[in-house]
XYZ file of C-alpha atoms in Angstrom:
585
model
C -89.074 71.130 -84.658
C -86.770 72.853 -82.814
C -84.496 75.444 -84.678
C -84.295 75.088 -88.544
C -86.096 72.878 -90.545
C -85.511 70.478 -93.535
C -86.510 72.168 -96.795
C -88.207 69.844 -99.032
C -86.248 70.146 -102.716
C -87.507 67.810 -105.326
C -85.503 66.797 -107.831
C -85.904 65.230 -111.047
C -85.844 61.775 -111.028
C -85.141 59.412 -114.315
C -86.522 55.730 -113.765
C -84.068 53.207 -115.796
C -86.069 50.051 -116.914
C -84.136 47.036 -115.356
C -84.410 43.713 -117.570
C -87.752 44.637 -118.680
C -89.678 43.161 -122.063
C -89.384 45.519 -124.404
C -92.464 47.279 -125.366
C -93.481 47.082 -128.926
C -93.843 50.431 -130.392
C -97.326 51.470 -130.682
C -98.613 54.939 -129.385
C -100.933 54.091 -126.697
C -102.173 57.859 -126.531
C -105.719 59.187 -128.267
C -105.340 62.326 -130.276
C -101.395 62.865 -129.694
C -100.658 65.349 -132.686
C -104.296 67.168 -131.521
C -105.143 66.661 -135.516
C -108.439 66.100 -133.984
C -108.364 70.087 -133.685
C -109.395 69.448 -130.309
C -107.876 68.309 -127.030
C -110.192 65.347 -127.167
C -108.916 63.168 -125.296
C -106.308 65.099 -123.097
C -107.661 66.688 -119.692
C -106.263 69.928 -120.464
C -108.703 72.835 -118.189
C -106.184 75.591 -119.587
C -105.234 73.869 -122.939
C -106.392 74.806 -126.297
C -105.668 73.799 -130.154
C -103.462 76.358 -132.324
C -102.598 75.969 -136.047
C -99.522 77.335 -135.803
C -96.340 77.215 -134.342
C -96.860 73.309 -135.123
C -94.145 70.946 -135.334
C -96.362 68.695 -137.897
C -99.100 68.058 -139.196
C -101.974 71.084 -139.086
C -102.020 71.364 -135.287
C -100.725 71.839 -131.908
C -101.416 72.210 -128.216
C -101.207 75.704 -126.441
C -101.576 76.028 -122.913
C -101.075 78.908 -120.725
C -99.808 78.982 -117.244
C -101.532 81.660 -115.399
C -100.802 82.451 -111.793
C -101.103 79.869 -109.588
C -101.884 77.224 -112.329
C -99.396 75.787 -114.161
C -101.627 74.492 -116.983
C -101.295 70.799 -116.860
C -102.687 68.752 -119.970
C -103.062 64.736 -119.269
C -104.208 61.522 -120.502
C -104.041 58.052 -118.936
C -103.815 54.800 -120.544
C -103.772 51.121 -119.760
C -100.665 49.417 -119.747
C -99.051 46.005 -119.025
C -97.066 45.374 -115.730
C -92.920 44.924 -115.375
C -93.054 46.347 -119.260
C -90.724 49.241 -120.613
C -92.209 52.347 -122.260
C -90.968 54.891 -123.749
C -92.340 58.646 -124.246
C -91.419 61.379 -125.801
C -93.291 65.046 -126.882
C -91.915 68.147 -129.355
C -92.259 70.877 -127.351
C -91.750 74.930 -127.295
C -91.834 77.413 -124.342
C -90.152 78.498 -120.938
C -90.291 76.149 -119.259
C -92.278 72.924 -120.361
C -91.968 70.150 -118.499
C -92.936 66.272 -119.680
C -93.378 63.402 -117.342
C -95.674 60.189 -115.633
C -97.484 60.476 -112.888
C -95.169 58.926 -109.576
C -92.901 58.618 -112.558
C -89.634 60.218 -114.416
C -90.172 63.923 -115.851
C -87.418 66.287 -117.982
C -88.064 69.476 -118.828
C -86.929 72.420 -121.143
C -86.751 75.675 -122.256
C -86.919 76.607 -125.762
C -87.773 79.003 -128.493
C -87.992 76.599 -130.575
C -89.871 73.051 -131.213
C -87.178 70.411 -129.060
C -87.662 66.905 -128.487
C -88.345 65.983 -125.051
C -87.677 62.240 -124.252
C -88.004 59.806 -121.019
C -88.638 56.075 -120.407
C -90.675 54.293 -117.246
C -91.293 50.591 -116.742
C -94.659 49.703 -114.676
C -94.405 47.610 -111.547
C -95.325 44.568 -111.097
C -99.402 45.341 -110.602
C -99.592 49.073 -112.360
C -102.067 48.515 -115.262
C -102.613 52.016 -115.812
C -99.559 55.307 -116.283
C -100.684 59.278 -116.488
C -98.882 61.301 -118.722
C -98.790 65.122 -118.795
C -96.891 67.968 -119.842
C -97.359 71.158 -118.166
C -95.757 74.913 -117.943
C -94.748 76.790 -114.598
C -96.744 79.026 -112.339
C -97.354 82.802 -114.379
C -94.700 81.670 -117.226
C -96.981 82.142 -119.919
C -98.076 79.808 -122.770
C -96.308 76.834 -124.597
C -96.967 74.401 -127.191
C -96.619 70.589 -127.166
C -97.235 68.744 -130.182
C -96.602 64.844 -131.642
C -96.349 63.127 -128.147
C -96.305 59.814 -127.150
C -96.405 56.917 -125.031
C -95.055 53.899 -127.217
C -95.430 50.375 -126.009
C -98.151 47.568 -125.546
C -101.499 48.248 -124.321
C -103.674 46.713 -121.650
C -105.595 44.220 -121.072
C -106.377 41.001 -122.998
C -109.243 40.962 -125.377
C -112.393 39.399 -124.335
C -111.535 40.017 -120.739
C -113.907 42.621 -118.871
C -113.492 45.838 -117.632
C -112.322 47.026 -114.727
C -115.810 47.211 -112.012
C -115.977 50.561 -110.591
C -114.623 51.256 -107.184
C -116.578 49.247 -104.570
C -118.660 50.536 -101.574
C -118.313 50.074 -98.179
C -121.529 48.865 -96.742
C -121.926 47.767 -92.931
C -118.774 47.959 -90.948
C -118.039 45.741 -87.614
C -115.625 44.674 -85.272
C -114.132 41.613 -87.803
C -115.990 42.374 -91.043
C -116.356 44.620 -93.692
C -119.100 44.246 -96.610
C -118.373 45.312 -99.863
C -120.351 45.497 -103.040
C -119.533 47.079 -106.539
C -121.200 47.964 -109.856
C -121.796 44.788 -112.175
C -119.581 44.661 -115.397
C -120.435 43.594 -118.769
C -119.550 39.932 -119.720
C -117.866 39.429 -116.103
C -118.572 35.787 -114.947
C -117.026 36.652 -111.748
C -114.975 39.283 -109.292
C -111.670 38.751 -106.876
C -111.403 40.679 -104.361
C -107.822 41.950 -103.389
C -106.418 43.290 -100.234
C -102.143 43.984 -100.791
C -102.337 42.129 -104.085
C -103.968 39.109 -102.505
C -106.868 37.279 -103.133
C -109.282 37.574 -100.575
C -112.429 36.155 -101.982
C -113.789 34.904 -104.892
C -117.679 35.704 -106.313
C -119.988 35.341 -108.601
C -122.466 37.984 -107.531
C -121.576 41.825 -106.934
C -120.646 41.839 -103.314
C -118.549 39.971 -100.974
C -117.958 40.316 -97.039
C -114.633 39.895 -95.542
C -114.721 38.381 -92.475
C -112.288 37.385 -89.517
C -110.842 40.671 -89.398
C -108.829 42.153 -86.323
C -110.981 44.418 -83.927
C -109.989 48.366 -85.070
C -107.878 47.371 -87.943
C -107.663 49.307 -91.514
C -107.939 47.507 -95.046
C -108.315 48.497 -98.265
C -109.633 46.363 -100.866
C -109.917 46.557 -104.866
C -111.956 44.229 -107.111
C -111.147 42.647 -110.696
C -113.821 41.029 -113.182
C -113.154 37.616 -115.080
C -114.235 35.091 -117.832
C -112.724 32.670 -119.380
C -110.839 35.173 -121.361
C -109.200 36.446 -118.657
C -109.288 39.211 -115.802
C -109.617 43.048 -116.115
C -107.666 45.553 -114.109
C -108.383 46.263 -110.391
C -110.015 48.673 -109.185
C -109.570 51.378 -107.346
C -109.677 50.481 -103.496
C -111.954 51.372 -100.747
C -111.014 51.524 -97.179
C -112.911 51.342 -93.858
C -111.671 50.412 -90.480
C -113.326 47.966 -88.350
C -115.390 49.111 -85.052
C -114.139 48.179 -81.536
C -111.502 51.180 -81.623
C -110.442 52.091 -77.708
C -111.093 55.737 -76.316
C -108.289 57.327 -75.496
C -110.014 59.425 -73.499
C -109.592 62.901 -75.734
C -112.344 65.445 -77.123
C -113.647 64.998 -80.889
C -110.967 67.916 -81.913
C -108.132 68.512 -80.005
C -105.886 70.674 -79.611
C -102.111 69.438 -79.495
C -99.119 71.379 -78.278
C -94.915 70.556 -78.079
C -93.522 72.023 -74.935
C -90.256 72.944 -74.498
C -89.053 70.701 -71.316
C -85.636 70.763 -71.918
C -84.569 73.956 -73.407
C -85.990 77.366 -73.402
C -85.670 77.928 -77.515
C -85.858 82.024 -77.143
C -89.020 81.884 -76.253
C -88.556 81.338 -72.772
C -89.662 78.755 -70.330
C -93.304 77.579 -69.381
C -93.773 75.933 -66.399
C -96.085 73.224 -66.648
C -98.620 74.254 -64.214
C -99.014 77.473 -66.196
C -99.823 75.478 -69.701
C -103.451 76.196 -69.913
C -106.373 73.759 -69.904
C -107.210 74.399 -73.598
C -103.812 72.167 -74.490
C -105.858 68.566 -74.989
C -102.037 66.702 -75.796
C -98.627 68.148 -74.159
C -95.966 66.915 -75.831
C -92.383 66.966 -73.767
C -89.992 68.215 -76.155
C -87.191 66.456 -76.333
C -86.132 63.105 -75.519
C -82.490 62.842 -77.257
C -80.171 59.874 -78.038
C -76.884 59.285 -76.354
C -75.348 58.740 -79.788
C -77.085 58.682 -82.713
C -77.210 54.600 -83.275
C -77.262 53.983 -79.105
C -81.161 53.777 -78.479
C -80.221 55.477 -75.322
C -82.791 58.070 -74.809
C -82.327 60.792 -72.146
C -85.117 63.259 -70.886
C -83.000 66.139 -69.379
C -84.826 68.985 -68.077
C -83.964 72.784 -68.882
C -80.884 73.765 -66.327
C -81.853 76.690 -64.283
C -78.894 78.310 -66.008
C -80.712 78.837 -69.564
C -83.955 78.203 -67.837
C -83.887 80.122 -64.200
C -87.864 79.322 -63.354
C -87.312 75.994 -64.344
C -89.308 74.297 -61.491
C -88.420 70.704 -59.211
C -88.979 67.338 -60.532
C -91.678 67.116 -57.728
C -93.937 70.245 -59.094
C -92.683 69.533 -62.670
C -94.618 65.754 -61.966
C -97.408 67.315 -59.483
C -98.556 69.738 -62.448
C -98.724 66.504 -64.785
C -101.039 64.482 -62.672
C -102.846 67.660 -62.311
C -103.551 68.141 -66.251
C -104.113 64.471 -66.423
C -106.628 64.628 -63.635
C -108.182 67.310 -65.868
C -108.473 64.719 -68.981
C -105.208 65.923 -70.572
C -102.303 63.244 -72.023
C -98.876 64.084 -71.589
C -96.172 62.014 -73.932
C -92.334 62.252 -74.083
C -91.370 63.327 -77.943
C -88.235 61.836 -79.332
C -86.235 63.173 -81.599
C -86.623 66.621 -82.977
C -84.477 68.988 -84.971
C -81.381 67.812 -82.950
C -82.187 64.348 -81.734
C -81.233 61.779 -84.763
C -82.174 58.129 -83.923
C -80.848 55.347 -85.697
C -82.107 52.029 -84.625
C -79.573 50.075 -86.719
C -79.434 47.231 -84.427
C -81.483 45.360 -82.450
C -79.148 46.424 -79.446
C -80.381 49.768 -80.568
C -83.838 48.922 -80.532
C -84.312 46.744 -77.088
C -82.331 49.823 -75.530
C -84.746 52.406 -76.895
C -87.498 50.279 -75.461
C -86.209 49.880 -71.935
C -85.159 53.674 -72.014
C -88.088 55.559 -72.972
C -90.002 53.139 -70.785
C -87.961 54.304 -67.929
C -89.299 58.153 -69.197
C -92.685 56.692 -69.284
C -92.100 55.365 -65.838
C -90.556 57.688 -64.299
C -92.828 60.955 -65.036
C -96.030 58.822 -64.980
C -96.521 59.391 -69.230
C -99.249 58.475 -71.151
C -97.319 57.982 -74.234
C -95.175 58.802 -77.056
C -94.733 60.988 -79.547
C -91.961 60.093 -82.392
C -90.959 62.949 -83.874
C -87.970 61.588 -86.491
C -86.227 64.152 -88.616
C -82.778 64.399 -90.287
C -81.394 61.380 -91.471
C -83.031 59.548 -88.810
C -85.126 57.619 -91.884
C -84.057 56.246 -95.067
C -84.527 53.153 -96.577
C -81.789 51.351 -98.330
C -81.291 50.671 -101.853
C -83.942 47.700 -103.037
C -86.632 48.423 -100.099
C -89.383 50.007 -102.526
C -92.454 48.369 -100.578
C -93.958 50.418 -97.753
C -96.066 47.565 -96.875
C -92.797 45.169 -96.504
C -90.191 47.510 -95.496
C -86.614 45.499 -95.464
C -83.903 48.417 -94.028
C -82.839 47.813 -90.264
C -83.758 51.599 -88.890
C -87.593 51.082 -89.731
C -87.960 47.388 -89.081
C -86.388 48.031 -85.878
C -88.644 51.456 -84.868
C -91.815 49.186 -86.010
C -90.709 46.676 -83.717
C -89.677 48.720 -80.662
C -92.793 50.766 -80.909
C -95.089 47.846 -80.745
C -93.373 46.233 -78.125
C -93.828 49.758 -75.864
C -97.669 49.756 -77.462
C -97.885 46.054 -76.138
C -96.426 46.972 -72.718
C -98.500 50.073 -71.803
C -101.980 48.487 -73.056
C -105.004 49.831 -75.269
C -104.566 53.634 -73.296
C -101.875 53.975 -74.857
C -101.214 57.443 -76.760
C -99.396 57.508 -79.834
C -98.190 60.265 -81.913
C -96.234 61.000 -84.879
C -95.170 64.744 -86.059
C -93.152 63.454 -89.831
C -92.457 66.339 -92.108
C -94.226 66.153 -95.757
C -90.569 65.334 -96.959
C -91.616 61.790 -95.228
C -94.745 61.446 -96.137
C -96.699 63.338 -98.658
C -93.587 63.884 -100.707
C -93.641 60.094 -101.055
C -96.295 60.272 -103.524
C -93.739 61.158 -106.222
C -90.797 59.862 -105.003
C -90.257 57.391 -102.899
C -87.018 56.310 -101.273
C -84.241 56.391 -103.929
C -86.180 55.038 -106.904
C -84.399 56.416 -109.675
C -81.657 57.486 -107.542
C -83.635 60.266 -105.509
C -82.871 61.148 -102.013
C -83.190 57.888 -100.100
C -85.810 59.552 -97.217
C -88.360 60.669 -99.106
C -91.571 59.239 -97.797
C -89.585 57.095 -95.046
C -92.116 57.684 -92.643
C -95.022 55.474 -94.608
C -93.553 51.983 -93.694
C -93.659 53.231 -89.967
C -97.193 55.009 -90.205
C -98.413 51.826 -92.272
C -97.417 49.263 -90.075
C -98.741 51.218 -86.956
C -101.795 52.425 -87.902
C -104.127 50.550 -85.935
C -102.225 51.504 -83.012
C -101.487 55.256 -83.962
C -103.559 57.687 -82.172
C -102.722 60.787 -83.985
C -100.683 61.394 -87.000
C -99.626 65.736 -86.923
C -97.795 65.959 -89.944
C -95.817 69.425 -90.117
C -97.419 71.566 -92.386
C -94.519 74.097 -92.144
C -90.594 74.090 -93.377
C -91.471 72.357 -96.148
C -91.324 73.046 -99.664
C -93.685 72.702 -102.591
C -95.725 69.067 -102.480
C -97.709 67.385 -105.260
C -100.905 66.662 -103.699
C -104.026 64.385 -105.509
C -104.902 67.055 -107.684
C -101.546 66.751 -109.842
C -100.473 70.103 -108.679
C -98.002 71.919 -106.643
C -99.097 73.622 -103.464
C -97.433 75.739 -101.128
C -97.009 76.326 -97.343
C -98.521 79.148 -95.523
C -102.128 78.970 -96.667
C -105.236 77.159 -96.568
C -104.724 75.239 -99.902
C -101.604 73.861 -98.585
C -103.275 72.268 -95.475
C -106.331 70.733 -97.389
C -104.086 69.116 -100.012
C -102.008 67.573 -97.756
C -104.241 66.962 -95.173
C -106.595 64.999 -98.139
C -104.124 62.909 -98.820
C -103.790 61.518 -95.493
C -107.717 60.789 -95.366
C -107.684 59.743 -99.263
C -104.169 57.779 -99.310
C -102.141 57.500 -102.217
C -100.422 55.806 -104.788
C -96.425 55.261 -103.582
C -94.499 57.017 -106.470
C -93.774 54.028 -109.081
C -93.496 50.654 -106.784
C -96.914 50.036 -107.727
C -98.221 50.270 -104.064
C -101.048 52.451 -102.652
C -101.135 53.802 -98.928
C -104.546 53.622 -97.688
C -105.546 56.692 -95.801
C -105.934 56.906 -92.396
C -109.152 57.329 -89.893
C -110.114 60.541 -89.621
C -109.651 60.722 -86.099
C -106.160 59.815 -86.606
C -105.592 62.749 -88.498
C -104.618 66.471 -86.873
C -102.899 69.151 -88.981
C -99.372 70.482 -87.747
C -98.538 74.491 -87.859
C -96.246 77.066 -86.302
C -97.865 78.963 -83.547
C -96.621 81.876 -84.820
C -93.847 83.729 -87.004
C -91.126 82.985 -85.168
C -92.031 79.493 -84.717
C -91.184 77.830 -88.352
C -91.640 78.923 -91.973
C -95.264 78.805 -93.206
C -97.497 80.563 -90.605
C -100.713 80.599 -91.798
C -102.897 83.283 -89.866
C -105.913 81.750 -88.132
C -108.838 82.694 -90.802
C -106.960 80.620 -93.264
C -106.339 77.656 -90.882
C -110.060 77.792 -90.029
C -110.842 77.681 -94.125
C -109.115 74.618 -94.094
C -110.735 73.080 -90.963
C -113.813 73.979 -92.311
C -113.366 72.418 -95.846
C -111.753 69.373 -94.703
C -114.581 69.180 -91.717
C -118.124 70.036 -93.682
C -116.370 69.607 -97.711
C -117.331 73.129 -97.881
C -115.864 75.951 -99.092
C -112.350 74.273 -100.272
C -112.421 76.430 -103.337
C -111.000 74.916 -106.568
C -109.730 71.854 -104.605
C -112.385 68.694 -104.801
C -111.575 66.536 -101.796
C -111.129 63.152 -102.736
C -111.492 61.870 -98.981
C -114.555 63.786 -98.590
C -115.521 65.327 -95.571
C -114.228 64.331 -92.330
C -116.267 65.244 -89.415
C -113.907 63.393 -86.786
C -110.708 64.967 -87.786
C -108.684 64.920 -85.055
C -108.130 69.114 -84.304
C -104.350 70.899 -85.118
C -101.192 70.733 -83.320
C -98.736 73.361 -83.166
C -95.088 74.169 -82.252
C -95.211 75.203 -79.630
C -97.246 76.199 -76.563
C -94.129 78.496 -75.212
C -93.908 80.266 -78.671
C -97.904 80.557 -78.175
C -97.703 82.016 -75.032
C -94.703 84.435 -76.325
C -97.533 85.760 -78.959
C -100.189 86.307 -75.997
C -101.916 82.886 -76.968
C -102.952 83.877 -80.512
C -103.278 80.472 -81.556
C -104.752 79.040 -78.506
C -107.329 81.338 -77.843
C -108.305 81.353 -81.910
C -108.714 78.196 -82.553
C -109.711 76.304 -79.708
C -113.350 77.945 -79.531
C -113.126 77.167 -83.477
C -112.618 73.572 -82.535
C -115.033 73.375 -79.866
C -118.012 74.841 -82.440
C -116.880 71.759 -84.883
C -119.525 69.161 -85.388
C-alpha cells in the first residue's frame, strides 16, 4: 500500500491434460452449428443467428460487443471427472476469443472464418465445464459457427439428477440443518462437506451436528439408486452462532496510518486521528530480511517526520482511542515489506517478534498486509483447502499460534490485493503455467476464517477481474466494488482444481479504496462508493449486476489508504462516508 502497486495482468493460460482417459469424440454441446436458426441452447443476451458469413451449413452466430459488454455466448454441459476434452469453434472477427470457464482460452483476429482450438481435462470432482466465446468491449460484431466440446458426457443412466441447492434452515452454535428439493427416482441423498461424506439420508433434509462454535461450512448434496449417484450440488454455507464481539460498530470504518514514514502526505500524530477511524492500522511492520521473520516497528525519524511525537504520547494517544472503543493493530508487510516464512525458524521468529510489537505498544491485533512475492505456491499445490508450499503453511501456523496467544479479542485483518484473491477465480497458482501468486491469499483466508475479523481486500491498483457474472470489471467505479465484493460473500469456484471457496460472513467483509487521488489508482468518488454500499447492503439498486450473495446487511463498512492522505484532502472520505455508514441498517 505504500508507493506503487502490483498491476494485475492476466494472461492466457493453456491447461495440458496429464495422463488423462481420452475422451471419446462426441459433441457434448446442443445446437453447435445454430442450424436450429436460433441460439437455443447458448446463453447469448447480445447473440443472434445470421445466414451468412457461415462457415457451414445454413447458419451462424453473430454477436456484437457494445460498450461495456463484450457479448459473451455460453453453454454448460455435464462432464466426467480426471477426463480430457477437447474444443474447438470456426470463428471470424477482431478479436474473438474461445475458452472454459476457470479454464484455458485462445483467441484471434480474423477476416476470415479460422479455427480456434484448446483442450481442458476436469478435476477430480468437476462434473460440469462452461464454454463461451465472446468479443471485446466496443469491438463490434463477430461470428462463431461449428463449435464444440468433444468427449464423454455425464452421468450414468438411471442415476438421478442432481437435487437443487439446499437451504439453510436453523443455525446454532454446533449444528446446521439443511434440507433440499426431492428428486425424481432418488432413493437417497449424501451430503458433502470438502468432498466428504457427511451424512447419509433417505428423506430431504439432514442436520450436521458436532460442529465447532463460530465455524464456516459449506455443504452440497448428491441423489442415488441403485444405478448410481447424480452430480452434487451446488453448496450452501452458514456459519455457526457463538461468534465473539470484538467490540466494533455494525460498519466500520478502517484506516492505515502511516507510523513509520511520512509518504508525502505528511505525518499524523496519533492523538489528532479522529474518532470516526473505528480500526487504525500501524503502517508498517517490516522484515529484517526478507526470509528472517524478524519484524521491526520503527517509528518515523524526526528527520523525514519533524512532529513525530515520543513513544510515551505516541502510546498515551493509543490507550486513549482504545478507551474510546477503537482497535489499533500493527500491519505487516506493505508495498516494501516482503515476508517469506520459508522456515519454521522464520515462522517461530515472526511469532515472538510481532508479539513483542503487540506487547510493547499495548495492540489489539494484526493486520497482514502481504504483497510482492511474499505469496506463491509451488508447483503441484493446486488445493486451497490443503495448501502444501512452506511460506503459507508456515503464515497459517504462526498466525494461529499469535490468535491462540492473545485470546477470542483478538483483531484480525487482512488487506490482499484482487491479484490474490479474486483473480484466483480464473487462475490459480501456476496451473497451466500462470504466474504462481495468483489467488495465494485463499489458502491463508481459508484456513483462518473463523478467526479472521475483517478481510479489506484492495479494490485499487488492480487490473481488470472476472467476477461471477463471467465478465470483466474495472477499478474506479461502483461495478467494480460490487463484483468483487460479491464474490467474497458468494465464494467461488478455484479456477480448474475442482475446489470452491466458500464465502465469507458478512461481517467479515469491508471493501478497500484509496482515500483519494493521490492515494492509489482507482479512486472512486464517494456517490459511487455509496452505490455500491447500498447495493451490496439492501440488493438494491446494483444495476445490471444480480448479486449472487444477496444482500448483506452486516457488511463490515470500507477501509481506506490512508487516514494521512485523508486528512491531506480535508477528510473527504472520512467525513462522506462515515455518516453514510452510520445511516446503514
Amino acid at each position: 500500500m505504500r508507493r506503487s502497486r502490483l498491476l494485475v495482468t492476466l494472461a492466457v493460460l493453456m491447461l495440458a491434460a496429464f495422463g488423462a482417459p481420452a475422451a471419446s469424440a462426441a459433441n457434448l454441446l446442443t445446437n453447435p452449428g445454430f442450424e436450429s436458426g436460433s441460439t437455443a441452447g447458448w446463453t447469448c443476451p447480445a447473440g443472434t443467428v445470421v445466414s451468412s458469413p457461415v462457415n457451414s451449413g445454413s447458419y451462424a452466430l453473430a454477436a456484437t460487443a457494445a460498450g461495456s459488454d463484450y457479448a459473451q455466448c455460453a453453454q454448460t454441459v455435464s462432464v466426467v471427472p480426471n477426463t480430457a476434452y477437447t474444443v474447438s469453434a470456426w470463428v471470424r472477427g477482431n478479436p474473438v476469443y474461445l475458452g472454459i470457464t476457470g479454464g484455458p482460452s485462445t483467441w484471434t483476429a480474423a477476416t476470415g472464418y479460422t479455427k480456434l482450438s484448446l483442450s481442458f481435462t476436469t478435476t477430480a470432482n468437476q462434473t460440469s465445464a462452461q464454454l463461451y466465446l465472446h468479443g471485446w468491449y466496443g469491438a463490434g460484431t463477430y461470428n462463431a459457427d461449428d463449435v464444440t466440446l468433444d468427449g464423454p458426457g455425464g452421468g450414468t443412466p438411471g442415476a438421478p439428477s442432481a437435487p437443487g441447492t439446499p437451504s439453510v434452515g436453523t443455525v446454532t452454535a454446533d449444528s446446521i440443518a439443511l434440507s433440499w428439493p426431492a428428486v425424481t427416482g432418488a432413493t437417497g441423498y449424501r451430503v458433502y462437506e470438502n468432498g466428504a461424506v457427511k451424512s447419509t439420508v433417505t428423506g430431504t433434509s439432514a442436520t450436521l451436528s458436532g460442529l465447532a462454535v463460530c465455524s464456516s461450512h459449506s455443504y452440497s448434496v448428491s441423489a442415488y439408486n441403485a444405478a448410481g449417484e447424480s452430480p452434487r450440488s451446488a453448496e450452501a454455507s452458514a456459519t455457526t452462532s457463538g461468534c465473539t464481539d470484538t467490540g466494533l460498530p455494525k460498519h466500520a470504518l478502517i484506516g492505515y496510518l502511516h507510523a513509520s514514514f511520512a509518504n508525502g502526505s505528511g505525518y499524523t500524530k496519533m492523538a489528532d486521528v479522529p474518532a470516526a477511524w473505528d480500526i487504525i492500522n500501524l503502517a508498517f511492520g517490516e522484515p529484517t530480511s526478507v526470509t528472517s521473520g524478524d519484524i521491526r516497528f520503527t517509528r518515523c525519524p524526526v528527520a523525514e517526520c519533524p512532529a513525530v511525537e515520543s513513544d510515551a504520547d505516541f502510546i498515551a494517544a493509543i490507550r486513549a482511542k482504545q478507551a474510546q472503543g477503537k482497535k489499533v493493530l500493527i500491519s505487516i508487510g506493505g508495498q516494501n515489506g516482503q515476508v517469506q516464512l520459508s522456515s519454521t525458524a522464520a515462522r517461530d521468529k515472526f511469532v515472538s517478534s510481532v508479539s513483542a510489537i503487540i506487547d510493547k505498544y499495548g495492540l489489539n491485533g494484526l493486520d497482514v498486509d502481504f504483497e510482492g512475492h511474499s505469496l506463491a505456491l509451488n508447483s503441484g499445490d493446486t488445493d486451497f483447502r490443503n495448501p502444501t508450499t512452506p511460506v503459507i503453511v508456515n503464515l497459517i501456523s504462526a498466525l494461529k499460534s499469535l490468535k491462540a496467544k492473545y485470546g477470542s479479542g483478538f483483531v484480525l485483518t487482512m488487506a490482499p490485493e484482487t491479484f490474490f484473491v479474486q483473480v484466483g477465480y480464473q487462475f490459480y497458482g501456476g496451473v497451466g503455467g500462470g504466474d504462481t501468486r495468483t489467488g495465494a491469499y485463499l489458502p491463508v483466508i481459508h484456513a483462518l476464517r473463523d478467526a479472521l475479523t475483517v478481510l479489506h481486500v484492495q479494490d485499487y491498483n488492480s487490473g481488470p477481474v472476472m467476477g461471477l457474472d463471467q465478465q470483466y470489471h474495472f477499478m474506479g467505479g461502483a461495478d467494480f466494488h460490487i463484483a468483487m465484493t460479491d464474490m467474497l460473500k458468494a465464494g467461488f469456484s478455484v479456477s480448474t482444481t475442482g475446489n470452491f471457496f466458500p464465502g465469507l460472513r458478512p461481517d467479515q467483509i469491508a471493501i478497500g479504496l484509496p482515500a483519494a487521488v493521490s492515494a492509489g489508482n482507482g479512486y472512486t468518488a464517494p456517490a459511487a462508493v455509496q452505490s455500491a454500499l447500498t447495493c451490496l447492503v439492501k440488493n438494491s439498486g446494483c444495476g445490471s449486476y444480480t448479486l449472487r450473495g444477496g444482500a448483506s446487511p452486516a457488511l463490515r463498512g470500507l477501509m481506506t489508504w490512508s487516514i494521512n492522505w485523508d486528512r491531506y484532502y480535508n477528510w473527504e472520505f472520512q467525513n462522506s462516508h462515515e455518516p453514510f455508514l452510520n445511516g446503514l441498517p
